[in-house]
mmCIF file of C-alpha atoms in Angstrom:
data_model
loop_
_atom_site.group_PDB
_atom_site.id
_atom_site.type_symbol
_atom_site.label_atom_id
_atom_site.label_comp_id
_atom_site.label_asym_id
_atom_site.label_seq_id
_atom_site.Cartn_x
_atom_site.Cartn_y
_atom_site.Cartn_z
ATOM 1 C CA MET Y 1 11.354 -5.884 21.371
ATOM 2 C CA ASP Y 2 15.171 -5.702 21.570
ATOM 3 C CA TRP Y 3 14.747 -3.139 24.127
ATOM 4 C CA LYS Y 4 12.453 -5.262 26.258
ATOM 5 C CA ARG Y 5 14.756 -8.177 25.860
ATOM 6 C CA THR Y 6 17.592 -6.080 27.146
ATOM 7 C CA MET Y 7 15.569 -5.005 30.110
ATOM 8 C CA ASP Y 8 14.730 -8.669 30.833
ATOM 9 C CA MET Y 9 18.539 -9.488 30.644
ATOM 10 C CA GLY Y 10 19.131 -7.079 33.764
ATOM 11 C CA LEU Y 11 19.540 -3.599 32.091
ATOM 12 C CA VAL Y 12 17.243 -2.141 34.710
ATOM 13 C CA LYS Y 13 19.446 -3.159 37.508
ATOM 14 C CA ILE Y 14 22.635 -2.080 35.807
ATOM 15 C CA ILE Y 15 20.969 1.420 35.127
ATOM 16 C CA MET Y 16 19.765 1.841 38.746
ATOM 17 C CA GLN Y 17 23.178 0.732 40.028
ATOM 18 C CA ASN Y 18 24.851 3.570 38.168
ATOM 19 C CA ASP Y 19 22.251 6.264 38.498
ATOM 20 C CA ASP Y 20 23.811 9.446 39.613
ATOM 21 C CA GLY Y 21 20.556 11.057 40.985
ATOM 22 C CA ASP Y 22 20.309 12.638 44.283
ATOM 23 C CA ASP Y 23 17.542 10.248 45.538
ATOM 24 C CA ASP Y 24 18.380 6.669 46.289
ATOM 25 C CA GLY Y 25 14.957 5.638 45.804
ATOM 26 C CA ILE Y 26 13.281 4.564 42.537
ATOM 27 C CA GLU Y 27 11.250 7.160 40.935
ATOM 28 C CA ASP Y 28 8.198 6.293 38.773
ATOM 29 C CA GLU Y 29 6.213 9.430 38.297
ATOM 30 C CA ASP Y 30 4.016 8.130 35.385
ATOM 31 C CA GLY Y 31 3.249 4.818 37.375
ATOM 32 C CA ASP Y 32 3.988 2.489 34.454
ATOM 33 C CA GLY Y 33 6.239 0.293 36.516
ATOM 34 C CA ILE Y 34 9.383 1.360 34.612
ATOM 35 C CA PRO Y 35 11.840 3.682 36.647
ATOM 36 C CA ASP Y 36 12.067 7.129 35.203
ATOM 37 C CA GLU Y 37 15.805 6.587 35.109
ATOM 38 C CA VAL Y 38 15.401 3.686 32.689
ATOM 39 C CA GLU Y 39 12.954 5.517 30.501
ATOM 40 C CA GLU Y 40 15.469 8.412 30.319
ATOM 41 C CA VAL Y 41 18.120 5.943 29.059
ATOM 42 C CA GLY Y 42 15.663 4.683 26.410
ATOM 43 C CA GLU Y 43 14.913 8.133 25.308
ATOM 44 C CA ILE Y 44 18.616 8.655 24.732
ATOM 45 C CA LEU Y 45 19.208 5.565 22.886
ATOM 46 C CA TRP Y 46 16.161 6.262 20.792
ATOM 47 C CA LYS Y 47 17.445 9.846 19.981
ATOM 48 C CA HIS Y 48 20.733 8.279 18.766
ATOM 49 C CA SER Y 49 19.427 5.147 17.368
ATOM 50 C CA LEU Y 50 20.461 5.922 13.657
ATOM 51 C CA LEU Y 51 24.028 6.490 14.787
ATOM 52 C CA LEU Y 52 23.986 3.472 17.049
ATOM 53 C CA HIS Y 53 22.798 1.366 14.107
ATOM 54 C CA GLU Y 54 25.418 2.473 11.764
ATOM 55 C CA VAL Y 55 28.077 1.711 14.350
ATOM 56 C CA PHE Y 56 26.638 -1.739 15.082
ATOM 57 C CA VAL Y 57 26.454 -2.714 11.397
ATOM 58 C CA GLU Y 58 30.101 -1.464 10.735
ATOM 59 C CA SER Y 59 31.355 -3.497 13.872
ATOM 60 C CA ALA Y 60 29.409 -6.450 12.854
ATOM 61 C CA SER Y 61 30.931 -6.481 9.460
ATOM 62 C CA LEU Y 62 34.349 -6.709 11.010
ATOM 63 C CA SER Y 63 33.025 -10.133 12.530
ATOM 64 C CA ARG Y 64 31.642 -11.171 9.069
ATOM 65 C CA SER Y 65 28.296 -11.126 10.440
ATOM 66 C CA LEU Y 66 24.943 -9.432 10.122
ATOM 67 C CA ASP Y 67 23.572 -9.340 13.502
ATOM 68 C CA LEU Y 68 26.358 -10.039 15.916
ATOM 69 C CA VAL Y 69 29.613 -8.270 17.121
ATOM 70 C CA GLY Y 70 32.583 -10.282 18.127
ATOM 71 C CA MET Y 71 34.961 -9.272 20.888
ATOM 72 C CA ASN Y 72 37.665 -8.298 18.650
ATOM 73 C CA ALA Y 73 35.438 -5.987 16.728
ATOM 74 C CA PHE Y 74 34.029 -4.523 19.711
ATOM 75 C CA SER Y 75 37.685 -3.799 21.016
ATOM 76 C CA LYS Y 76 38.538 -2.075 17.757
ATOM 77 C CA PHE Y 77 35.352 0.088 18.146
ATOM 78 C CA VAL Y 78 36.430 1.172 21.626
ATOM 79 C CA VAL Y 79 40.085 1.975 20.197
ATOM 80 C CA ASP Y 80 38.757 3.781 17.143
ATOM 81 C CA CYS Y 81 36.448 5.957 19.189
ATOM 82 C CA ALA Y 82 39.079 6.545 21.901
ATOM 83 C CA LEU Y 83 36.665 5.550 24.507
ATOM 84 C CA PHE Y 84 39.322 4.216 26.923
ATOM 85 C CA ASP Y 85 41.827 6.060 29.099
ATOM 86 C CA LYS Y 86 45.262 4.458 29.796
ATOM 87 C CA THR Y 87 45.689 6.656 32.953
ATOM 88 C CA SER Y 88 42.307 5.772 34.472
ATOM 89 C CA ASN Y 89 41.809 3.134 37.001
ATOM 90 C CA LEU Y 90 38.234 2.447 35.752
ATOM 91 C CA CYS Y 91 38.305 3.121 32.083
ATOM 92 C CA GLN Y 92 41.152 1.138 30.569
ATOM 93 C CA LEU Y 93 40.842 -1.121 27.508
ATOM 94 C CA SER Y 94 40.608 -4.162 29.797
ATOM 95 C CA HIS Y 95 37.602 -2.680 31.545
ATOM 96 C CA PHE Y 96 35.811 -2.590 28.257
ATOM 97 C CA ASP Y 97 36.754 -6.288 27.558
ATOM 98 C CA GLN Y 98 35.121 -7.053 30.914
ATOM 99 C CA MET Y 99 32.073 -4.995 30.000
ATOM 100 C CA PHE Y 100 31.718 -7.092 26.714
ATOM 101 C CA LEU Y 101 32.241 -10.364 28.491
ATOM 102 C CA ARG Y 102 29.611 -9.390 30.994
ATOM 103 C CA ALA Y 103 27.167 -8.412 28.422
ATOM 104 C CA ASP Y 104 27.943 -11.540 26.540
ATOM 105 C CA ALA Y 105 27.258 -13.698 29.669
ATOM 106 C CA LEU Y 106 23.873 -11.838 30.022
ATOM 107 C CA GLY Y 107 23.061 -12.742 26.365
ATOM 108 C CA LYS Y 108 24.076 -16.372 26.874
ATOM 109 C CA LYS Y 109 26.150 -16.229 23.634
ATOM 110 C CA GLN Y 110 30.014 -17.051 23.404
ATOM 111 C CA GLU Y 111 32.016 -14.031 22.488
ATOM 112 C CA ARG Y 112 28.942 -12.322 20.818
ATOM 113 C CA LEU Y 113 26.936 -9.226 21.603
ATOM 114 C CA ARG Y 114 23.451 -8.796 20.315
ATOM 115 C CA ALA Y 115 22.406 -5.470 19.034
ATOM 116 C CA GLU Y 116 20.618 -3.942 22.041
ATOM 117 C CA LEU Y 117 18.359 -1.471 20.134
ATOM 118 C CA ASP Y 118 14.595 -1.365 19.822
ATOM 119 C CA VAL Y 119 13.280 -2.800 16.595
ATOM 120 C CA GLU Y 120 11.623 0.518 15.825
ATOM 121 C CA SER Y 121 15.023 2.159 15.778
ATOM 122 C CA ARG Y 122 16.429 -0.484 13.445
ATOM 123 C CA TYR Y 123 13.424 -0.100 11.208
ATOM 124 C CA ILE Y 124 13.944 3.786 10.945
ATOM 125 C CA SER Y 125 17.753 3.529 10.566
ATOM 126 C CA VAL Y 126 17.490 0.936 7.733
ATOM 127 C CA SER Y 127 14.648 2.752 5.904
ATOM 128 C CA ARG Y 128 16.489 6.242 6.226
ATOM 129 C CA ASP Y 129 20.016 5.448 5.628
ATOM 130 C CA ALA Y 130 19.717 2.674 3.115
ATOM 131 C CA ASP Y 131 16.854 4.692 1.228
ATOM 132 C CA VAL Y 132 19.502 7.470 0.500
ATOM 133 C CA PHE Y 133 21.438 5.172 -1.884
ATOM 134 C CA ARG Y 134 18.101 3.596 -3.156
ATOM 135 C CA ARG Y 135 16.463 6.988 -3.827
ATOM 136 C CA CYS Y 136 19.615 8.508 -5.478
ATOM 137 C CA HIS Y 137 20.891 5.642 -7.501
ATOM 138 C CA CYS Y 138 18.552 2.528 -7.512
ATOM 139 C CA TYR Y 139 15.183 4.116 -8.070
ATOM 140 C CA GLN Y 140 16.134 6.236 -10.861
ATOM 141 C CA GLU Y 141 14.703 5.867 -14.398
ATOM 142 C CA SER Y 142 18.162 5.290 -16.074
ATOM 143 C CA SER Y 143 19.199 2.621 -13.366
ATOM 144 C CA CYS Y 144 15.710 0.859 -13.747
ATOM 145 C CA ALA Y 145 16.026 0.680 -17.430
ATOM 146 C CA VAL Y 146 19.399 -1.206 -17.001
ATOM 147 C CA LEU Y 147 17.832 -3.566 -14.542
ATOM 148 C CA CYS Y 148 14.957 -4.296 -16.715
ATOM 149 C CA ARG Y 149 17.193 -4.589 -19.930
ATOM 150 C CA ARG Y 150 19.503 -7.032 -18.012
ATOM 151 C CA GLU Y 151 16.852 -8.912 -15.900
ATOM 152 C CA ALA Y 152 17.517 -12.176 -17.769
ATOM 153 C CA GLU Y 153 21.137 -12.082 -17.002
ATOM 154 C CA LEU Y 154 20.286 -11.047 -13.380
ATOM 155 C CA ARG Y 155 18.305 -14.055 -12.922
ATOM 156 C CA VAL Y 156 20.984 -16.282 -14.100
ATOM 157 C CA ILE Y 157 23.549 -14.698 -11.827
ATOM 158 C CA PHE Y 158 20.913 -14.988 -8.918
ATOM 159 C CA ASP Y 159 20.282 -18.600 -9.531
ATOM 160 C CA PHE Y 160 24.045 -19.349 -9.668
ATOM 161 C CA MET Y 161 24.714 -17.789 -6.376
ATOM 162 C CA ALA Y 162 21.436 -19.280 -4.733
ATOM 163 C CA CYS Y 163 22.948 -22.653 -5.211
ATOM 164 C CA PHE Y 164 26.485 -21.933 -4.957
ATOM 165 C CA GLY Y 165 27.985 -24.609 -2.524
ATOM 166 C CA SER Y 166 24.647 -25.082 -0.803
ATOM 167 C CA LYS Y 167 23.459 -28.454 -1.709
ATOM 168 C CA GLY Y 168 20.431 -29.241 0.478
ATOM 169 C CA LYS Y 169 19.808 -25.692 1.498
ATOM 170 C CA LEU Y 170 16.399 -25.082 3.228
ATOM 171 C CA VAL Y 171 14.093 -23.043 1.112
ATOM 172 C CA HIS Y 172 11.634 -20.843 2.669
ATOM 173 C CA ASP Y 173 8.030 -20.803 1.174
ATOM 174 C CA LYS Y 174 9.425 -21.994 -2.025
ATOM 175 C CA VAL Y 175 11.094 -18.592 -2.614
ATOM 176 C CA PRO Y 176 14.781 -18.947 -3.742
ATOM 177 C CA THR Y 177 17.097 -16.699 -1.710
ATOM 178 C CA ILE Y 178 20.840 -16.044 -1.317
ATOM 179 C CA THR Y 179 22.554 -16.381 2.154
ATOM 180 C CA LEU Y 180 25.555 -14.188 3.165
ATOM 181 C CA LEU Y 181 27.987 -17.084 2.867
ATOM 182 C CA GLU Y 182 26.711 -17.694 -0.722
ATOM 183 C CA TRP Y 183 26.931 -14.038 -1.629
ATOM 184 C CA LEU Y 184 30.574 -13.715 -0.462
ATOM 185 C CA SER Y 185 31.836 -17.045 -1.637
ATOM 186 C CA SER Y 186 30.320 -16.716 -5.081
ATOM 187 C CA LEU Y 187 31.646 -12.974 -5.508
ATOM 188 C CA LYS Y 188 35.060 -14.334 -4.671
ATOM 189 C CA HIS Y 189 34.673 -17.181 -6.988
ATOM 190 C CA LEU Y 190 33.668 -14.760 -9.807
ATOM 191 C CA ASN Y 191 36.817 -12.418 -9.225
ATOM 192 C CA PHE Y 192 34.789 -9.646 -7.741
ATOM 193 C CA ILE Y 193 36.529 -9.556 -4.350
ATOM 194 C CA GLY Y 194 39.694 -7.445 -4.675
ATOM 195 C CA PRO Y 195 41.356 -4.008 -4.068
ATOM 196 C CA ASP Y 196 38.275 -2.357 -5.369
ATOM 197 C CA VAL Y 197 35.561 -4.454 -3.665
ATOM 198 C CA SER Y 198 36.614 -5.875 -0.363
ATOM 199 C CA GLU Y 199 35.052 -8.675 1.446
ATOM 200 C CA ARG Y 200 33.910 -6.422 4.136
ATOM 201 C CA ASP Y 201 32.288 -4.054 1.459
ATOM 202 C CA SER Y 202 30.638 -6.936 -0.071
ATOM 203 C CA LEU Y 203 29.100 -7.831 3.351
ATOM 204 C CA ARG Y 204 28.027 -4.319 3.605
ATOM 205 C CA CYS Y 205 26.305 -4.371 0.219
ATOM 206 C CA PHE Y 206 24.443 -7.371 1.367
ATOM 207 C CA SER Y 207 23.564 -6.148 4.832
ATOM 208 C CA TRP Y 208 22.038 -2.855 3.583
ATOM 209 C CA SER Y 209 20.031 -4.516 1.010
ATOM 210 C CA ARG Y 210 17.988 -6.646 3.404
ATOM 211 C CA MET Y 211 14.333 -6.212 4.051
ATOM 212 C CA VAL Y 212 13.210 -4.978 7.511
ATOM 213 C CA VAL Y 213 11.519 -7.630 9.711
ATOM 214 C CA GLU Y 214 9.325 -6.956 12.817
ATOM 215 C CA ASP Y 215 11.039 -9.498 14.918
ATOM 216 C CA SER Y 216 14.303 -11.059 13.821
ATOM 217 C CA GLN Y 217 14.203 -13.483 16.896
ATOM 218 C CA THR Y 218 11.349 -15.712 15.388
ATOM 219 C CA PRO Y 219 12.438 -18.430 12.924
ATOM 220 C CA ASN Y 220 10.568 -16.779 10.105
ATOM 221 C CA GLY Y 221 11.905 -13.215 10.974
ATOM 222 C CA HIS Y 222 15.554 -14.472 11.471
ATOM 223 C CA PHE Y 223 15.336 -16.115 7.987
ATOM 224 C CA LYS Y 224 14.210 -13.074 6.231
ATOM 225 C CA ASN Y 225 16.692 -11.065 8.143
ATOM 226 C CA THR Y 226 19.635 -13.235 6.974
ATOM 227 C CA VAL Y 227 18.973 -13.658 3.248
ATOM 228 C CA LEU Y 228 18.203 -11.706 0.036
ATOM 229 C CA PRO Y 229 15.464 -12.544 -2.380
ATOM 230 C CA PHE Y 230 15.722 -11.623 -6.036
ATOM 231 C CA GLU Y 231 14.763 -8.026 -5.383
ATOM 232 C CA GLY Y 232 17.281 -7.668 -2.497
ATOM 233 C CA PHE Y 233 19.940 -9.147 -4.665
ATOM 234 C CA MET Y 234 19.382 -6.672 -7.402
ATOM 235 C CA GLU Y 235 19.897 -3.801 -4.871
ATOM 236 C CA ALA Y 236 23.011 -5.419 -3.532
ATOM 237 C CA VAL Y 237 24.319 -5.584 -7.230
ATOM 238 C CA CYS Y 238 23.496 -1.797 -7.413
ATOM 239 C CA ARG Y 239 25.686 -1.235 -4.388
ATOM 240 C CA VAL Y 240 28.508 -3.352 -5.745
ATOM 241 C CA ALA Y 241 28.484 -1.425 -9.043
ATOM 242 C CA ALA Y 242 28.905 1.844 -7.025
ATOM 243 C CA GLN Y 243 32.247 0.557 -5.928
ATOM 244 C CA LYS Y 244 33.542 -1.752 -8.741
ATOM 245 C CA ALA Y 245 36.497 -0.662 -10.878
ATOM 246 C CA LEU Y 246 35.505 -0.977 -14.551
ATOM 247 C CA PRO Y 247 36.344 0.130 -18.000
ATOM 248 C CA THR Y 248 35.006 3.420 -19.180
ATOM 249 C CA LYS Y 249 32.722 4.095 -22.139
ATOM 250 C CA GLU Y 250 35.671 5.262 -24.148
ATOM 251 C CA GLU Y 251 37.273 1.941 -23.656
ATOM 252 C CA LEU Y 252 34.369 -0.117 -24.820
ATOM 253 C CA ASN Y 253 32.296 -0.166 -28.070
ATOM 254 C CA ALA Y 254 29.346 -1.620 -25.929
ATOM 255 C CA PRO Y 255 28.872 -2.865 -22.318
ATOM 256 C CA GLU Y 256 28.737 -6.440 -23.870
ATOM 257 C CA GLU Y 257 32.614 -6.150 -24.200
ATOM 258 C CA CYS Y 258 33.193 -5.507 -20.616
ATOM 259 C CA GLY Y 259 33.722 -9.148 -19.632
ATOM 260 C CA GLN Y 260 36.273 -9.851 -22.248
ATOM 261 C CA TRP Y 261 38.010 -6.553 -21.733
ATOM 262 C CA MET Y 262 38.450 -7.345 -17.985
ATOM 263 C CA VAL Y 263 39.651 -10.853 -18.508
ATOM 264 C CA GLU Y 264 42.175 -9.981 -21.164
ATOM 265 C CA LEU Y 265 43.510 -7.255 -18.990
ATOM 266 C CA ARG Y 266 43.640 -9.546 -15.934
ATOM 267 C CA THR Y 267 45.469 -12.402 -17.835
ATOM 268 C CA THR Y 268 47.780 -10.510 -20.070
ATOM 269 C CA ARG Y 269 48.663 -7.448 -18.074
ATOM 270 C CA ALA Y 270 48.230 -8.330 -14.466
ATOM 271 C CA THR Y 271 50.133 -5.394 -13.103
ATOM 272 C CA ASP Y 272 47.913 -2.932 -15.149
ATOM 273 C CA TYR Y 273 44.936 -4.799 -14.083
ATOM 274 C CA ASP Y 274 45.707 -4.488 -10.297
ATOM 275 C CA GLU Y 275 46.633 -0.733 -10.835
ATOM 276 C CA MET Y 276 43.251 -0.183 -12.536
ATOM 277 C CA LEU Y 277 41.474 -1.824 -9.691
ATOM 278 C CA MET Y 278 43.044 0.431 -7.100
ATOM 279 C CA GLN Y 279 42.928 3.704 -9.085
ATOM 280 C CA ARG Y 280 39.348 3.460 -10.079
ATOM 281 C CA ALA Y 281 37.837 1.870 -6.980
ATOM 282 C CA THR Y 282 35.188 4.061 -5.217
ATOM 283 C CA GLU Y 283 35.483 3.995 -1.456
ATOM 284 C CA TRP Y 284 32.477 2.932 0.477
ATOM 285 C CA GLY Y 285 30.037 5.724 1.127
ATOM 286 C CA SER Y 286 31.490 7.977 -1.477
ATOM 287 C CA PRO Y 287 29.409 8.937 -4.571
ATOM 288 C CA PRO Y 288 29.433 6.310 -7.374
ATOM 289 C CA PRO Y 289 31.049 7.234 -10.729
ATOM 290 C CA ALA Y 290 29.284 9.991 -12.618
ATOM 291 C CA ASP Y 291 28.032 7.711 -15.368
ATOM 292 C CA TYR Y 292 26.431 5.204 -12.897
ATOM 293 C CA PRO Y 293 24.108 3.426 -15.353
ATOM 294 C CA HIS Y 294 26.928 2.578 -17.458
ATOM 295 C CA THR Y 295 28.802 1.106 -14.371
ATOM 296 C CA LEU Y 296 25.691 -0.690 -13.286
ATOM 297 C CA GLU Y 297 25.373 -2.301 -16.684
ATOM 298 C CA CYS Y 298 28.937 -3.257 -16.974
ATOM 299 C CA THR Y 299 28.769 -4.793 -13.400
ATOM 300 C CA ILE Y 300 25.951 -7.049 -14.543
ATOM 301 C CA VAL Y 301 27.514 -7.944 -17.847
ATOM 302 C CA LEU Y 302 30.727 -8.783 -15.931
ATOM 303 C CA LEU Y 303 29.030 -10.926 -13.463
ATOM 304 C CA ALA Y 304 27.156 -12.825 -16.156
ATOM 305 C CA PHE Y 305 30.410 -13.345 -18.104
ATOM 306 C CA GLU Y 306 32.152 -14.723 -15.080
ATOM 307 C CA VAL Y 307 29.235 -17.040 -14.312
ATOM 308 C CA ARG Y 308 29.228 -18.342 -17.889
ATOM 309 C CA ASP Y 309 32.990 -18.770 -17.701
ATOM 310 C CA SER Y 310 32.717 -20.596 -14.402
ATOM 311 C CA LYS Y 311 30.224 -23.081 -15.927
ATOM 312 C CA ARG Y 312 32.366 -23.718 -18.840
ATOM 313 C CA GLN Y 313 35.493 -24.481 -16.635
ATOM 314 C CA THR Y 314 33.375 -26.207 -13.907
ATOM 315 C CA ARG Y 315 35.751 -24.708 -11.333
ATOM 316 C CA PRO Y 316 35.176 -26.272 -7.773
ATOM 317 C CA GLN Y 317 32.931 -24.128 -5.884
ATOM 318 C CA VAL Y 318 34.563 -23.686 -2.391
ATOM 319 C CA LEU Y 319 32.640 -21.750 0.260
ATOM 320 C CA LEU Y 320 34.513 -19.217 2.422
ATOM 321 C CA SER Y 321 35.222 -20.327 5.880
ATOM 322 C CA ARG Y 322 32.778 -19.029 8.563
#
């Protein structure tokens, strides 16, 4: 679908203009109406679709987006991958900026670039890569036991986030959901954004926990592609838990003490608190702490504690700027 839209936007013409074949004519051996050169490009994109999807998600996260890449993020991608050549007359950084603007104009979106990948490649990428974490950490008996034991608290946290600064929010099929803005703003409000869990990593947790939709361009598909229902929210919490700096088992008599332990450290020994966050943080993509079920339970307990504290203090709920 995205591949078809891309061709409709003029990709066929671009490919044919840059074809390095010996024949100036258009070859179509299978007679399907699509030039063989275009099909070859499609096959290459399909072959590397997993990598392309990961690069796209990472670039989109720099723009604080789920499905769009801004010009600054695209430029950073070009620099990080050393795609430009300062000595070249045709491949300098400015040429990539022009390339972005041209693609942007074709897409009719200001300073945005749609992911020009086939929907099947997105489906395979999400299901394969996201499932690695799900299979190894979420869908384990020990993790499921924690989620079941803490379901009541999880629902309280979910309800808090689902209405965080979103008065009058549209509800789809009467199913409560969390938007990206609600997720990021509520995590910041609950003291979860910091040296251990960055805002970008929080966005990644949200992005990789979304369901796969057949066509994200329809109203229904776009809605489902940009929100988390309760099940997706639980997975996002699992991903946050894999990064969150928390007290060890030896420092607690029980997970229930986690909230008070963290608050006391933050309010009475701020320097030690900051050092703990930096020293115990787990980098995105690295294996979570060895005792992951304990970390997961403490994450849920801490979120619930912060929600209760927020309700007691009735702190103003301020959404992050877009």
